[in-house]
Coordinates of C-alpha atoms in Angstrom, one line a residue:
M20 CA -115.1 -145.8 28.7
T21 CA -113.4 -148.9 27.4
A22 CA -112.4 -147.1 24.3
F23 CA -110.0 -144.8 26.2
P24 CA -107.8 -147.5 27.7
R25 CA -107.5 -149.2 24.3
K26 CA -106.1 -146.1 22.7
P27 CA -102.9 -146.0 24.8
A28 CA -102.5 -149.7 24.2
L29 CA -103.1 -149.3 20.5
L30 CA -100.6 -146.4 20.2
L31 CA -98.0 -148.4 22.2
A32 CA -98.6 -151.4 19.9
L33 CA -98.1 -149.2 16.9
A34 CA -95.0 -147.7 18.4
V35 CA -93.5 -151.1 19.1
L36 CA -94.3 -152.5 15.7
T37 CA -93.0 -149.5 13.7
G38 CA -89.9 -149.5 15.8
L39 CA -89.1 -153.1 14.9
G40 CA -88.2 -152.4 11.5
A41 CA -85.9 -149.6 12.2
P42 CA -82.8 -151.5 13.5
A43 CA -82.8 -153.7 10.3
A44 CA -83.3 -150.7 8.1
W45 CA -80.5 -148.8 9.9
A46 CA -78.2 -151.8 9.6
Q47 CA -78.9 -152.1 5.9
S48 CA -78.2 -148.4 5.4
A49 CA -74.8 -148.7 7.4
I50 CA -73.8 -151.7 5.1
S51 CA -74.8 -149.7 2.0
E52 CA -72.7 -146.7 3.3
G53 CA -69.8 -149.0 4.1
R54 CA -69.8 -150.4 0.7
K55 CA -69.9 -146.9 -0.8
L56 CA -66.9 -145.8 1.3
A57 CA -64.8 -149.0 0.8
F58 CA -65.2 -148.5 -3.1
D59 CA -64.8 -144.7 -3.1
R60 CA -61.3 -144.0 -4.5
G61 CA -61.0 -140.7 -2.6
K62 CA -62.2 -142.0 0.9
G63 CA -61.8 -145.7 1.9
N64 CA -60.1 -146.6 -1.2
C65 CA -60.0 -150.3 -0.3
L66 CA -60.0 -151.3 -3.8
T67 CA -56.4 -149.8 -4.4
C68 CA -55.0 -152.8 -2.5
H69 CA -57.6 -155.4 -2.1
V70 CA -59.9 -157.6 -4.2
I71 CA -63.5 -157.0 -3.2
K72 CA -66.5 -158.9 -4.9
G73 CA -68.3 -156.3 -7.1
G74 CA -65.4 -153.9 -7.2
D75 CA -63.7 -152.6 -10.3
L76 CA -59.9 -152.6 -11.0
P77 CA -58.9 -154.0 -7.6
G78 CA -55.3 -154.1 -6.4
T79 CA -53.4 -157.1 -5.1
I80 CA -51.1 -155.6 -2.4
G81 CA -53.4 -156.7 0.3
P82 CA -55.4 -160.0 0.8
E83 CA -58.7 -160.6 -1.0
L84 CA -61.4 -159.3 1.4
R85 CA -63.8 -162.3 1.7
D86 CA -65.1 -164.5 4.7
L87 CA -64.2 -161.7 7.0
K88 CA -66.8 -162.5 9.6
A89 CA -65.4 -165.9 9.8
K90 CA -61.9 -164.7 10.0
Y91 CA -62.7 -161.8 12.3
P92 CA -65.6 -162.8 14.5
D93 CA -64.9 -159.9 16.9
R94 CA -65.8 -156.9 14.9
N95 CA -63.6 -154.8 17.1
E96 CA -60.6 -156.5 15.5
L97 CA -61.6 -155.2 12.1
V98 CA -62.3 -151.8 13.6
A99 CA -58.8 -151.8 15.1
I100 CA -57.2 -152.8 11.7
L101 CA -58.9 -149.9 9.8
S102 CA -58.2 -147.5 12.6
D103 CA -54.4 -148.2 12.9
E104 CA -53.0 -151.6 11.8
T105 CA -49.5 -150.3 12.6
K106 CA -50.2 -151.1 16.3
R107 CA -50.5 -154.8 15.4
N108 CA -48.1 -154.8 12.6
P109 CA -45.6 -151.9 12.4
Q110 CA -44.4 -153.1 8.9
T111 CA -47.9 -153.0 7.4
M112 CA -48.7 -151.1 4.2
M113 CA -52.3 -150.6 5.5
P114 CA -53.0 -146.9 6.1
P115 CA -54.0 -145.8 9.5
F116 CA -57.4 -144.5 8.4
G117 CA -58.5 -143.5 12.0
R118 CA -55.3 -142.2 13.3
N119 CA -54.7 -140.1 10.3
R120 CA -58.4 -139.0 10.4
I121 CA -59.0 -140.2 6.7
L122 CA -62.1 -141.9 8.0
T123 CA -64.2 -141.0 11.0
E124 CA -65.1 -143.5 13.6
Q125 CA -68.6 -143.7 12.1
E126 CA -67.3 -144.3 8.7
I127 CA -64.9 -147.0 10.0
N128 CA -67.8 -148.8 11.6
A129 CA -69.9 -148.6 8.4
I130 CA -67.0 -150.2 6.4
V131 CA -66.7 -153.0 9.0
D132 CA -70.5 -153.6 8.8
F133 CA -70.0 -153.9 4.9
L134 CA -66.9 -156.1 5.3
Q135 CA -68.7 -158.5 7.6
T136 CA -71.1 -159.1 4.8
L137 CA -68.4 -160.4 2.4

């Protein structure tokens, strides 16, 4: 009889333990996807205007993308910049990736996850 009550507890413990690694793995996956999108010349295309560590043939129109988590501690500010920087700065050269549906909300969030690692 004592074995039966242990099984649900054991199953619960296994479920909790296996679930603990999932958020970290998901976050790493989002960062990897964000990097891929940022460097993709046909999608995010960040390298056309920005120097990014690890990127080839960067442009110099925009600022170098580094220390972004310190510059923008509120990730929503970076999301807004990628979505439509013209709301903050009508004279910007930054494409409105979200407004023009160049990037989805999920893609923008993945790029922001990546940018916050720089």
